[in-house]
Short mmCIF file of C-alpha atoms in Angstrom, two decimals:
data_model
loop_
_atom_site.label_atom_id
_atom_site.label_comp_id
_atom_site.label_asym_id
_atom_site.label_seq_id
_atom_site.Cartn_x
_atom_site.Cartn_y
_atom_site.Cartn_z
CA MET A 20 -124.56 36.88 190.10
CA LYS A 21 -121.90 38.38 192.35
CA LYS A 22 -119.46 38.20 189.48
CA ILE A 23 -121.82 40.04 187.17
CA ILE A 24 -122.35 42.84 189.70
CA LEU A 25 -118.64 43.10 190.31
CA TRP A 26 -117.99 43.22 186.61
CA ALA A 27 -120.63 45.91 186.08
CA LEU A 28 -119.09 48.00 188.85
CA LEU A 29 -115.65 47.58 187.38
CA ILE A 30 -116.91 48.83 184.07
CA LEU A 31 -118.82 51.75 185.50
CA ILE A 32 -116.35 53.04 188.08
CA PRO A 33 -113.77 54.28 185.58
CA PHE A 34 -116.33 56.15 183.54
CA VAL A 35 -117.85 57.82 186.59
CA ALA A 36 -114.62 58.66 188.36
CA ALA A 37 -112.56 59.68 185.39
CA GLU A 38 -111.18 63.14 184.83
CA ASN A 39 -108.81 64.41 182.20
CA LEU A 40 -105.98 62.05 181.55
CA CYS A 41 -102.63 62.28 179.92
CA ALA A 42 -102.10 58.68 178.94
CA GLN A 43 -99.17 57.97 176.65
CA GLY A 44 -100.10 54.37 175.99
CA MET A 45 -101.92 51.50 177.56
CA LEU A 46 -100.96 50.22 180.95
CA GLY A 47 -102.18 46.76 180.03
CA ARG A 48 -103.86 44.13 182.09
CA PRO A 49 -102.46 43.66 185.59
CA GLN A 50 -101.61 40.01 185.00
CA GLY A 51 -99.22 40.83 182.19
CA TYR A 52 -98.88 38.96 178.93
CA SER A 53 -96.03 36.50 179.31
CA ARG A 54 -96.90 32.84 179.44
CA ASP A 55 -97.59 31.69 183.02
CA GLY A 56 -96.13 34.97 184.19
CA LYS A 57 -92.66 34.14 182.90
CA GLY A 58 -90.86 34.65 179.64
CA LEU A 59 -91.07 36.94 176.68
CA TYR A 60 -93.94 38.54 174.82
CA THR A 61 -94.06 41.02 171.97
CA ALA A 62 -96.84 43.24 170.74
CA ALA A 63 -97.84 45.64 168.01
CA GLY A 64 -100.41 48.28 168.71
CA PHE A 65 -102.19 51.48 167.90
CA LEU A 66 -102.73 54.40 170.22
CA SER A 67 -105.24 57.19 169.80
CA ILE A 68 -104.44 59.95 172.26
CA ARG A 69 -106.76 62.72 173.28
CA HIS A 70 -106.03 64.68 176.41
CA ILE A 71 -105.62 68.16 177.82
CA LEU A 72 -102.51 69.93 178.99
CA ASP A 73 -102.48 73.31 180.70
CA GLY A 74 -100.43 76.17 179.30
CA ASP A 75 -101.60 79.75 179.43
CA ARG A 76 -104.92 78.07 178.72
CA PRO A 77 -105.96 74.42 178.25
CA TYR A 78 -104.57 72.84 175.09
CA LEU A 79 -106.19 69.84 173.50
CA ILE A 80 -103.65 67.21 172.49
CA THR A 81 -104.57 64.62 169.90
CA GLY A 82 -102.44 62.00 168.26
CA GLU A 83 -102.29 58.65 166.50
CA ILE A 84 -99.31 56.43 167.11
CA ILE A 85 -98.44 52.91 166.09
CA TYR A 86 -96.06 51.08 168.34
CA SER A 87 -94.13 47.94 169.01
CA GLU A 88 -93.73 46.51 172.48
CA ALA A 89 -91.68 43.79 174.08
CA GLY A 90 -91.92 42.60 177.64
CA TYR A 91 -90.53 40.00 179.94
CA GLY A 92 -92.29 38.27 182.79
CA MET A 93 -90.19 37.63 185.83
CA SER A 94 -90.95 35.74 188.98
CA ALA A 95 -93.39 36.83 191.71
CA GLY A 96 -95.89 38.38 189.31
CA PHE A 97 -93.59 41.10 187.97
CA GLU A 98 -93.37 41.99 184.31
CA ILE A 99 -91.28 44.68 182.64
CA TYR A 100 -91.82 46.07 179.19
CA GLY A 101 -90.54 48.62 176.70
CA ARG A 102 -92.31 50.31 173.85
CA ILE A 103 -91.38 52.37 170.82
CA GLY A 104 -93.87 54.08 168.57
CA PHE A 105 -94.13 56.47 165.64
CA GLY A 106 -96.91 58.81 164.75
CA LYS A 107 -98.30 62.31 164.74
CA LYS A 108 -99.39 64.57 167.51
CA VAL A 109 -101.37 67.79 167.22
CA ILE A 110 -101.65 70.49 169.86
CA SER A 111 -104.60 72.81 169.45
CA GLY A 112 -104.64 76.13 171.18
CA PRO A 113 -101.17 77.66 171.54
CA LEU A 114 -102.17 80.41 169.10
CA GLY A 115 -105.59 81.91 169.01
CA PRO A 116 -107.23 82.83 165.69
CA ALA A 117 -106.02 86.04 164.05
CA ASP A 118 -106.82 87.73 160.77
CA TYR A 119 -103.25 87.75 159.56
CA LEU A 120 -102.77 83.97 160.03
CA ILE A 121 -103.57 81.88 156.98
CA SER A 122 -102.46 78.41 158.09
CA SER A 123 -103.80 76.28 160.88
CA THR A 124 -102.76 77.55 164.28
CA ASP A 125 -102.47 74.00 165.55
CA LEU A 126 -98.99 72.81 166.37
CA ARG A 127 -98.75 69.66 164.33
CA GLY A 128 -95.81 67.34 164.89
CA ASP A 129 -95.39 64.47 162.46
CA ASP A 130 -93.01 61.55 162.84
CA ARG A 131 -92.90 61.79 166.59
CA ILE A 132 -91.07 58.95 168.29
CA LEU A 133 -92.63 57.76 171.51
CA THR A 134 -90.71 55.59 173.91
CA ALA A 135 -92.12 54.07 177.06
CA ALA A 136 -91.06 51.61 179.68
CA GLY A 137 -93.07 50.14 182.46
CA LEU A 138 -93.56 47.60 185.17
CA ARG A 139 -96.58 45.50 186.06
CA TRP A 140 -97.21 43.49 189.16
CA SER A 141 -100.21 41.42 190.08
CA HIS A 142 -101.36 39.16 192.85
CA PRO A 143 -104.15 36.57 192.58
CA ILE A 144 -106.99 36.84 195.05
CA ASN A 145 -108.72 33.74 193.78
CA PRO A 146 -108.47 31.75 190.50
CA SER A 147 -110.49 34.28 188.54
CA LEU A 148 -109.68 37.53 190.25
CA ARG A 149 -106.47 39.39 190.75
CA VAL A 150 -105.28 42.85 191.68
CA GLY A 151 -102.28 44.60 190.28
CA LEU A 152 -100.23 47.73 189.97
CA SER A 153 -98.76 49.31 186.86
CA LEU A 154 -96.16 52.01 186.56
CA GLN A 155 -95.12 53.52 183.25
CA GLY A 156 -92.90 56.33 182.04
CA SER A 157 -93.10 57.84 178.54
CA TYR A 158 -90.87 60.19 176.63
CA TYR A 159 -90.87 61.59 173.12
CA LEU A 160 -87.41 61.29 171.64
CA ASN A 161 -87.80 64.07 169.10
CA ASP A 162 -89.37 67.51 169.05
CA GLY A 163 -92.55 68.31 167.20
CA THR A 164 -91.97 71.19 164.79
CA ASP A 165 -94.52 73.20 162.85
CA GLU A 166 -94.65 76.48 160.96
CA VAL A 167 -97.41 79.03 161.21
CA LEU A 168 -98.04 80.90 157.97
CA GLY A 169 -99.45 84.38 157.79
CA VAL A 170 -99.65 87.52 155.72
CA ARG A 171 -97.40 90.38 156.61
CA LYS A 172 -96.93 93.44 154.41
CA ASP A 173 -99.01 91.71 151.73
CA PHE A 174 -96.60 88.79 151.52
CA LYS A 175 -97.32 85.26 152.56
CA ARG A 176 -94.58 84.02 154.84
CA THR A 177 -93.73 81.86 157.80
CA LEU A 178 -94.48 83.94 160.84
CA TYR A 179 -93.59 81.51 163.60
CA GLU A 180 -91.69 78.30 163.88
CA MET A 181 -93.08 76.49 166.86
CA LYS A 182 -91.79 73.48 168.70
CA ILE A 183 -93.03 71.12 171.36
CA LYS A 184 -90.05 69.81 173.27
CA ARG A 185 -89.16 67.39 176.02
CA GLU A 186 -92.57 65.80 176.42
CA TRP A 187 -92.66 63.22 179.14
CA SER A 188 -95.16 61.67 181.46
CA ILE A 189 -95.36 59.16 184.20
CA GLU A 190 -98.42 57.05 184.87
CA GLY A 191 -99.48 54.66 187.58
CA GLY A 192 -102.56 52.51 187.78
CA MET A 193 -104.18 50.10 190.18
CA GLY A 194 -106.31 47.54 188.44
CA ILE A 195 -108.60 44.66 189.25
CA GLN A 196 -108.74 41.89 186.72
CA ILE A 197 -111.44 39.32 186.34
CA ASP A 198 -111.33 36.18 184.20
CA LEU A 199 -114.43 35.59 182.14
CA PRO A 200 -115.49 32.63 179.98
CA LYS A 201 -113.76 31.91 176.65
CA GLY A 202 -110.45 33.19 177.98
CA LEU A 203 -111.64 36.77 178.10
CA LYS A 204 -109.98 38.90 180.76
CA ALA A 205 -111.34 42.28 181.77
CA TYR A 206 -109.72 44.85 183.98
CA ALA A 207 -110.26 48.35 185.28
CA GLY A 208 -109.11 50.69 187.95
CA PRO A 209 -108.11 54.17 189.02
CA TYR A 210 -105.17 55.90 187.52
CA VAL A 211 -102.82 58.79 188.25
CA ASN A 212 -100.52 60.60 185.91
CA TYR A 213 -98.35 63.62 185.53
CA GLY A 214 -96.98 64.93 182.25
CA GLU A 215 -95.00 67.91 181.04
CA GLY A 216 -93.79 69.50 177.86
CA LYS A 217 -92.37 72.76 176.61
CA ILE A 218 -93.68 74.90 173.76
CA THR A 219 -91.36 77.38 172.13
CA SER A 220 -91.78 79.81 169.28
CA GLN A 221 -89.32 81.59 167.04
CA PRO A 222 -89.79 84.56 167.10
CA PRO A 223 -91.25 84.49 170.61
CA ILE A 224 -94.97 84.99 171.01
CA TYR A 225 -95.96 87.41 173.72
CA GLY A 226 -97.92 85.74 176.47
CA LEU A 227 -97.17 82.17 175.36
CA LYS A 228 -96.48 80.06 178.41
CA GLU A 229 -93.69 77.67 177.58
CA LYS A 230 -94.29 74.97 180.12
CA ILE A 231 -97.37 72.85 179.69
CA LYS A 232 -98.43 70.21 182.18
CA SER A 233 -101.25 67.84 183.00
CA HIS A 234 -104.66 69.38 183.45
CA HIS A 235 -105.82 66.74 185.90
CA LEU A 236 -103.87 64.07 187.71
CA ILE A 237 -106.50 61.46 188.48
CA GLY A 238 -108.61 59.34 186.20
CA ALA A 239 -109.45 55.75 185.42
CA TYR A 240 -108.86 53.13 182.82
CA GLY A 241 -110.32 49.83 181.73
CA GLY A 242 -109.90 47.23 179.09
CA PHE A 243 -110.09 43.60 178.07
CA THR A 244 -107.95 40.89 176.53
CA LEU A 245 -109.37 38.43 174.04
CA PRO A 246 -107.41 35.36 172.96
CA LEU A 247 -107.01 35.01 169.21
CA VAL A 248 -105.44 32.16 167.23
CA LYS A 249 -102.31 30.37 168.38
CA ARG A 250 -100.56 32.48 170.99
CA PHE A 251 -101.92 35.78 169.77
CA ALA A 252 -104.26 37.90 171.85
CA LEU A 253 -106.01 41.22 171.38
CA THR A 254 -106.04 43.81 174.12
CA SER A 255 -108.09 46.97 173.97
CA GLU A 256 -107.94 49.64 176.61
CA GLY A 257 -109.64 52.98 176.99
CA TRP A 258 -109.54 56.07 179.14
CA TYR A 259 -112.64 58.19 179.29
CA THR A 260 -112.94 61.76 180.46
CA ASP A 261 -114.56 64.59 178.65
CA THR A 262 -112.33 63.24 175.94
CA PHE A 263 -111.61 59.62 175.13
CA SER A 264 -108.22 57.97 174.57
CA TRP A 265 -108.00 54.49 173.27
CA SER A 266 -105.38 51.91 172.47
CA CYS A 267 -105.32 48.37 171.20
CA MET A 268 -102.54 45.90 170.66
CA ILE A 269 -102.04 42.34 169.49
CA THR A 270 -99.65 40.39 171.65
CA TYR A 271 -97.69 37.26 170.90
CA THR A 272 -96.52 35.15 173.79
CA TYR A 273 -93.35 33.12 173.46
CA MET P 30 -65.24 52.01 143.94
CA ARG P 31 -68.55 50.22 143.86
CA LYS P 32 -68.61 50.39 140.07
CA SER P 33 -65.12 49.01 139.89
CA VAL P 34 -66.08 46.08 142.15
CA HIS P 35 -69.06 45.33 139.95
CA THR P 36 -66.88 45.62 136.87
CA LEU P 37 -64.36 43.25 138.42
CA ILE P 38 -67.07 40.71 139.24
CA PHE P 39 -68.41 41.03 135.72
CA ILE P 40 -64.99 40.55 134.12
CA LEU P 41 -64.21 37.56 136.32
CA THR P 42 -67.59 36.04 135.56
CA ALA P 43 -67.22 36.65 131.85
CA TRP P 44 -63.73 35.20 131.98
CA THR P 45 -64.79 32.06 133.77
CA LEU P 46 -67.75 31.74 131.45
CA SER P 47 -65.54 32.02 128.40
CA VAL P 48 -63.03 29.61 129.91
CA GLY P 49 -65.81 27.17 130.67
CA ILE P 50 -67.26 27.38 127.22
CA LEU P 51 -64.00 27.41 125.34
CA ALA P 52 -62.06 24.90 127.41
CA PRO P 53 -63.23 21.80 125.56
CA ALA P 54 -62.47 23.50 122.26
CA TYR P 55 -58.78 23.66 123.08
CA GLY P 56 -58.62 19.89 123.31
CA SER P 57 -59.40 17.38 120.67
CA SER P 58 -62.73 17.21 118.98
CA GLU P 59 -63.50 14.17 121.09
CA MET P 60 -65.18 14.32 124.46
CA PRO P 61 -62.87 15.88 127.01
CA SER P 62 -60.92 13.67 129.30
CA PRO P 63 -62.36 13.51 132.80
CA GLU P 64 -58.87 13.78 134.25
CA LYS P 65 -57.98 16.92 132.34
CA ASP P 66 -60.60 19.50 131.54
CA ILE P 67 -63.55 18.22 133.43
CA LYS P 68 -63.39 16.56 136.80
CA VAL P 69 -66.57 14.62 136.82
CA ASN P 70 -68.69 12.33 138.86
CA GLU P 71 -67.54 13.39 142.27
CA THR P 72 -70.57 11.97 143.94
CA VAL P 73 -71.81 12.99 147.34
CA ASP P 74 -74.17 10.11 147.85
CA GLU P 75 -72.64 7.78 150.42
CA TYR P 76 -75.18 5.01 150.07
CA GLY P 77 -75.66 4.92 146.35
CA ASP P 78 -79.42 4.91 146.60
CA GLU P 79 -79.86 8.31 145.01
CA GLU P 80 -78.90 9.73 141.68
CA PRO P 81 -75.27 10.91 141.96
CA ILE P 82 -74.76 14.66 142.07
CA THR P 83 -71.94 15.73 139.81
CA ILE P 84 -70.07 18.94 139.19
CA TYR P 85 -67.67 19.86 136.45
CA ASP P 86 -64.47 21.49 137.53
CA PRO P 87 -62.43 22.70 134.59
CA LEU P 88 -60.89 25.48 136.67
CA GLU P 89 -59.49 23.18 139.31
CA PRO P 90 -55.94 24.60 139.32
CA PHE P 91 -57.28 28.13 139.75
CA ASN P 92 -59.88 26.94 142.24
CA ARG P 93 -57.29 25.14 144.34
CA VAL P 94 -55.21 28.31 144.59
CA MET P 95 -58.28 30.26 145.61
CA PHE P 96 -59.18 27.52 148.06
CA GLU P 97 -55.76 27.88 149.71
CA PHE P 98 -56.23 31.64 149.81
CA ASN P 99 -59.67 31.30 151.43
CA ASP P 100 -58.34 28.69 153.82
CA LYS P 101 -55.64 31.05 155.03
CA LEU P 102 -58.13 33.93 155.14
CA TYR P 103 -60.36 31.83 157.36
CA PHE P 104 -57.68 30.65 159.77
CA TRP P 105 -55.70 33.88 159.91
CA VAL P 106 -58.45 36.49 159.86
CA VAL P 107 -62.06 35.29 159.97
CA LYS P 108 -61.75 32.69 162.69
CA PRO P 109 -59.76 34.78 165.18
CA VAL P 110 -62.07 37.75 164.67
CA ALA P 111 -65.17 35.55 164.95
CA GLN P 112 -63.80 33.87 168.08
CA GLY P 113 -63.05 37.21 169.69
CA TYR P 114 -66.47 38.49 168.76
CA GLY P 115 -68.03 35.30 170.10
CA GLU P 116 -66.24 35.81 173.42
CA VAL P 117 -67.72 39.24 174.01
CA MET P 118 -71.14 38.69 172.45
CA PRO P 119 -73.47 36.09 174.05
CA GLU P 120 -74.74 33.36 171.76
CA PRO P 121 -78.45 34.32 172.02
CA VAL P 122 -77.54 37.81 170.80
CA ARG P 123 -75.53 36.42 167.88
CA ALA P 124 -78.37 34.07 166.99
CA GLY P 125 -80.75 37.06 167.09
CA VAL P 126 -78.48 39.02 164.75
CA ASN P 127 -78.38 35.99 162.45
CA ARG P 128 -82.18 35.84 162.38
CA PHE P 129 -82.41 39.59 161.81
CA PHE P 130 -80.27 39.43 158.67
CA HIS P 131 -82.15 36.35 157.50
CA ASN P 132 -85.42 38.23 157.90
CA LEU P 133 -83.96 41.21 156.06
CA SER P 134 -83.20 39.06 153.02
CA PHE P 135 -86.91 38.26 152.67
CA PRO P 136 -87.15 39.91 149.19
CA VAL P 137 -84.68 37.37 147.78
CA ARG P 138 -86.74 34.42 148.92
CA PHE P 139 -90.11 36.00 148.15
CA ILE P 140 -89.28 37.11 144.59
CA ASN P 141 -87.60 33.83 143.75
CA CYS P 142 -90.59 31.87 145.00
CA LEU P 143 -92.72 33.95 142.66
CA LEU P 144 -90.27 33.46 139.79
CA GLN P 145 -90.59 29.72 140.34
CA ALA P 146 -94.40 30.01 140.43
CA ASN P 147 -94.19 28.70 143.97
CA PHE P 148 -97.08 30.73 145.36
CA LYS P 149 -97.35 28.72 148.54
CA GLY P 150 -93.71 29.49 149.23
CA ALA P 151 -94.22 33.19 148.46
CA LEU P 152 -97.20 33.40 150.81
CA THR P 153 -95.30 31.54 153.50
CA GLU P 154 -92.38 33.92 153.17
CA LEU P 155 -94.70 36.92 153.26
CA GLY P 156 -96.36 35.55 156.40
CA ARG P 157 -93.02 34.82 158.02
CA PHE P 158 -91.71 38.27 157.22
CA SER P 159 -94.84 40.01 158.53
CA ILE P 160 -95.04 38.02 161.75
CA ASN P 161 -91.33 38.15 162.49
CA THR P 162 -91.01 41.84 161.70
CA ILE P 163 -94.02 42.86 163.79
CA TRP P 164 -93.90 40.39 166.66
CA GLY P 165 -90.33 39.24 166.31
CA ILE P 166 -88.83 42.70 166.94
CA GLY P 167 -87.75 43.27 163.36
CA GLY P 168 -86.81 39.63 162.86
CA ILE P 169 -84.52 39.27 165.88
CA LEU P 170 -86.93 36.63 167.13
CA ASP P 171 -88.65 33.99 165.05
CA PRO P 172 -92.22 33.51 166.30
CA ALA P 173 -93.28 32.34 162.82
CA GLY P 174 -90.96 29.38 163.19
CA ASN P 175 -92.35 28.33 166.56
CA GLU P 176 -94.07 24.97 166.64
CA ASP P 177 -97.58 26.37 166.87
CA ILE P 178 -97.30 28.68 163.85
CA ASN P 179 -94.67 26.56 162.14
CA LEU P 180 -93.99 28.52 158.98
CA THR P 181 -90.81 27.03 157.58
CA PRO P 182 -88.80 29.30 155.30
CA TYR P 183 -88.34 28.59 151.63
CA GLU P 184 -84.65 29.11 151.03
CA GLU P 185 -84.96 30.14 147.43
CA ASP P 186 -82.50 32.30 145.53
CA PHE P 187 -81.73 33.16 141.92
CA GLY P 188 -79.42 30.19 141.59
CA ARG P 189 -82.29 27.91 142.52
CA THR P 190 -84.63 29.80 140.20
CA LEU P 191 -82.23 29.24 137.31
CA ALA P 192 -82.07 25.58 138.33
CA SER P 193 -85.86 25.38 138.24
CA TYR P 194 -85.67 26.62 134.64
CA GLY P 195 -83.48 23.65 133.84
CA ILE P 196 -80.12 25.39 133.97
CA GLY P 197 -77.40 23.25 135.49
CA HIS P 198 -74.52 24.32 137.67
CA GLY P 199 -72.19 24.71 134.70
CA PHE P 200 -68.95 24.25 136.52
CA PHE P 201 -67.48 24.79 139.93
CA ILE P 202 -65.79 28.08 140.85
CA MET P 203 -63.97 28.89 144.05
CA TRP P 204 -64.15 32.65 144.42
CA PRO P 205 -61.63 34.42 146.58
CA ILE P 206 -63.30 35.74 149.76
CA PHE P 207 -66.79 34.72 148.60
CA GLY P 208 -65.99 31.01 148.61
CA PRO P 209 -67.42 28.10 146.66
CA SER P 210 -69.94 28.66 143.91
CA SER P 211 -70.83 27.50 140.44
CA LEU P 212 -71.26 29.35 137.20
CA ARG P 213 -75.02 29.33 137.61
CA ASP P 214 -74.94 30.33 141.25
CA THR P 215 -72.48 33.13 140.52
CA PHE P 216 -75.00 34.69 138.17
CA GLY P 217 -77.65 33.94 140.76
CA SER P 218 -75.67 35.77 143.43
CA LEU P 219 -75.54 38.86 141.26
CA GLY P 220 -79.32 38.77 141.01
CA ASP P 221 -79.65 38.22 144.75
CA HIS P 222 -77.38 41.19 145.37
CA PHE P 223 -79.94 43.56 143.90
CA LEU P 224 -82.73 42.13 146.06
CA GLN P 225 -80.80 42.49 149.30
CA PRO P 226 -81.90 45.68 151.10
CA VAL P 227 -78.42 46.03 152.58
CA SER P 228 -77.04 46.47 149.05
CA TYR P 229 -78.76 49.85 148.85
CA ILE P 230 -77.10 51.31 151.91
CA ARG P 231 -74.78 54.19 151.10
CA PRO P 232 -71.90 54.93 151.25
CA TRP P 233 -70.43 51.69 149.92
CA TYR P 234 -68.14 51.13 152.91
CA THR P 235 -71.14 51.12 155.27
CA GLU P 236 -72.75 48.45 153.14
CA THR P 237 -69.51 46.45 153.11
CA ALA P 238 -69.10 46.82 156.86
CA ILE P 239 -72.66 45.62 157.52
CA LYS P 240 -72.24 42.64 155.22
CA GLY P 241 -68.88 41.89 156.78
CA TYR P 242 -70.40 42.01 160.24
CA ASP P 243 -73.14 39.63 159.13
CA LYS P 244 -70.52 37.19 157.85
CA ILE P 245 -68.42 37.40 160.99
CA ASN P 246 -71.50 36.93 163.15
CA ASP P 247 -72.51 33.94 161.07
CA ALA P 248 -68.99 32.52 161.24
CA SER P 249 -68.98 32.87 165.04
CA LEU P 250 -71.96 30.50 165.17
CA ARG P 251 -70.32 27.94 162.91
CA ILE P 252 -66.78 27.73 164.19
CA GLY P 253 -65.73 24.11 164.01
CA ASP P 254 -67.83 23.09 161.02
CA TYR P 255 -65.14 23.81 158.47
CA GLU P 256 -62.44 22.36 160.69
CA SER P 257 -64.39 19.11 161.09
CA LEU P 258 -64.93 18.84 157.36
CA LYS P 259 -61.28 19.48 156.69
CA GLU P 260 -60.09 16.99 159.28
CA ALA P 261 -62.32 14.23 157.98
CA ALA P 262 -61.37 14.74 154.35
CA ILE P 263 -58.48 13.24 152.43
CA ASP P 264 -58.65 16.14 150.00
CA ALA P 265 -60.18 19.18 151.70
CA TYR P 266 -60.80 20.95 148.41
CA VAL P 267 -62.84 18.06 147.01
CA ALA P 268 -64.71 17.75 150.29
CA VAL P 269 -65.67 21.44 150.23
CA ARG P 270 -66.69 21.21 146.61
CA ASN P 271 -68.91 18.21 147.26
CA ALA P 272 -70.32 19.74 150.43
CA TYR P 273 -71.22 22.87 148.50
CA ILE P 274 -73.08 20.97 145.79
CA GLN P 275 -74.84 18.80 148.33
CA HIS P 276 -75.80 21.84 150.35
CA ARG P 277 -77.24 23.54 147.29
CA GLU P 278 -79.23 20.46 146.35
CA LYS P 279 -80.59 20.19 149.87
CA ARG P 280 -81.65 23.81 149.84
CA GLY P 281 -83.38 23.08 146.60
CA GLY P 282 -85.16 20.29 148.38
CA ARG P 283 -86.69 22.87 150.73
CA THR P 284 -85.36 21.36 153.86
CA GLY P 285 -85.99 24.63 155.62
CA PHE P 286 -83.88 27.27 157.20
CA ILE P 287 -80.55 25.79 158.14
CA ALA P 288 -80.26 27.30 161.56
CA PRO P 289 -76.81 27.64 163.05
CA PRO P 290 -76.14 24.89 165.57
CA THR P 291 -76.32 25.92 169.16
CA LYS P 292 -73.32 25.65 171.42
CA GLN P 293 -74.93 22.74 173.29
CA LYS P 294 -75.60 20.95 170.01
CA ARG P 295 -72.02 21.38 168.89
CA GLU P 296 -70.74 20.12 172.22
CA SER P 297 -73.08 17.13 172.16
CA ASP P 298 -71.92 16.32 168.62
CA LYS P 299 -68.37 16.22 169.84
#
């Protein structure tokens, strides 16, 4: 019974405490994914991002990214990992609606390359419960570029070439993990993050604030890992605020 | 340059083909003498309990010259470069590179399995490629070959496909640089060339450099094999010829991916 209550609390806390997040990929379960805490694992995953960054006003960021991850479990509960992903990211809001604009005012960046590296550490409290810390840094290797079309002097033309540059973020989470029957592992916890980016326009747009940064710094995350066939396992993780980000990945443990 | 290389390969192939076909015609109308035009019945079966594997070798004088050339190329260029490379690059990295290139040549194995109506093999190769590309970091690792998944590769190529259609080796050819082959496998190699993704890399010298690196990397994992074979043989040329045919037959027998021996294995063999 105690376990059920604890589990219910773990599920609920993140959804109650959460604020806007700027996650750039899952933190993963505290225990890590390498076999017995040591050795190599690889993963392939999908990330659906939805968060808010502040510029001259709040911008909604959405994106879908597929990624590959590899990690290595070291001694004393530590695990390091690296991730590379490709996908699109859309920033809504840098330009307000105007009569002379005929294309979407969203800044849409295709073929963005996301890189991330992180560290996990966990400590068992008892055989089915453990606490852990995760720290992760993310960076987009390339700029997102988009053109805004409009009508000027009765001609359709590109009015602005906009870019989102140097996007990075750093995230840290503290999670509690509980082992459930059938090999299922669930985890949740509070989460902090800070992210930045820079929006530019050519020609410059009056009033456009170049630097954008995280709207809120504190939130929460939660997820579960389900063993599949052989040494494969599915992990799904979500972050809920007034928007919802979600990621899943299939890991293979060597 | 690329066209000229292809033209050269074509001319050489056509020449060897014509030599192979016409050679008996230059002799008497009787069956050719085994000692002259066709060196036959060089068996590779030590115990005599299997059907002997034979190879014709009407180009032996040419082949022996090419063998000497390749021998010198190996000892003077390939081996020193491979040894130097092996000194600076750890063995796990070289083995990973080896697996990466093996994974990259998936189209050769997949298409040839299909051409042989070997659908199980094609599915296995597709599964191996998918798993190793996604969870094996582009093929650097081989999770599909681990004992729990245990998908063994089907080492099929165009030469083997031609063999499955009942086409024999023809005769033995020792190509300069490329090494031992047969008439059938030479044609097979041309087919394989067009299924290798690396073949489509431009410019041509990048493609050549990548293929050269693959060969040097591979050689660095096999240093000692050729030397052992040569030391043990009375006639190194004949030994290489027989080893080639035996190797091809074994690959045809789907013995699986012939992984390069590890350093420990080589040392324990010594």
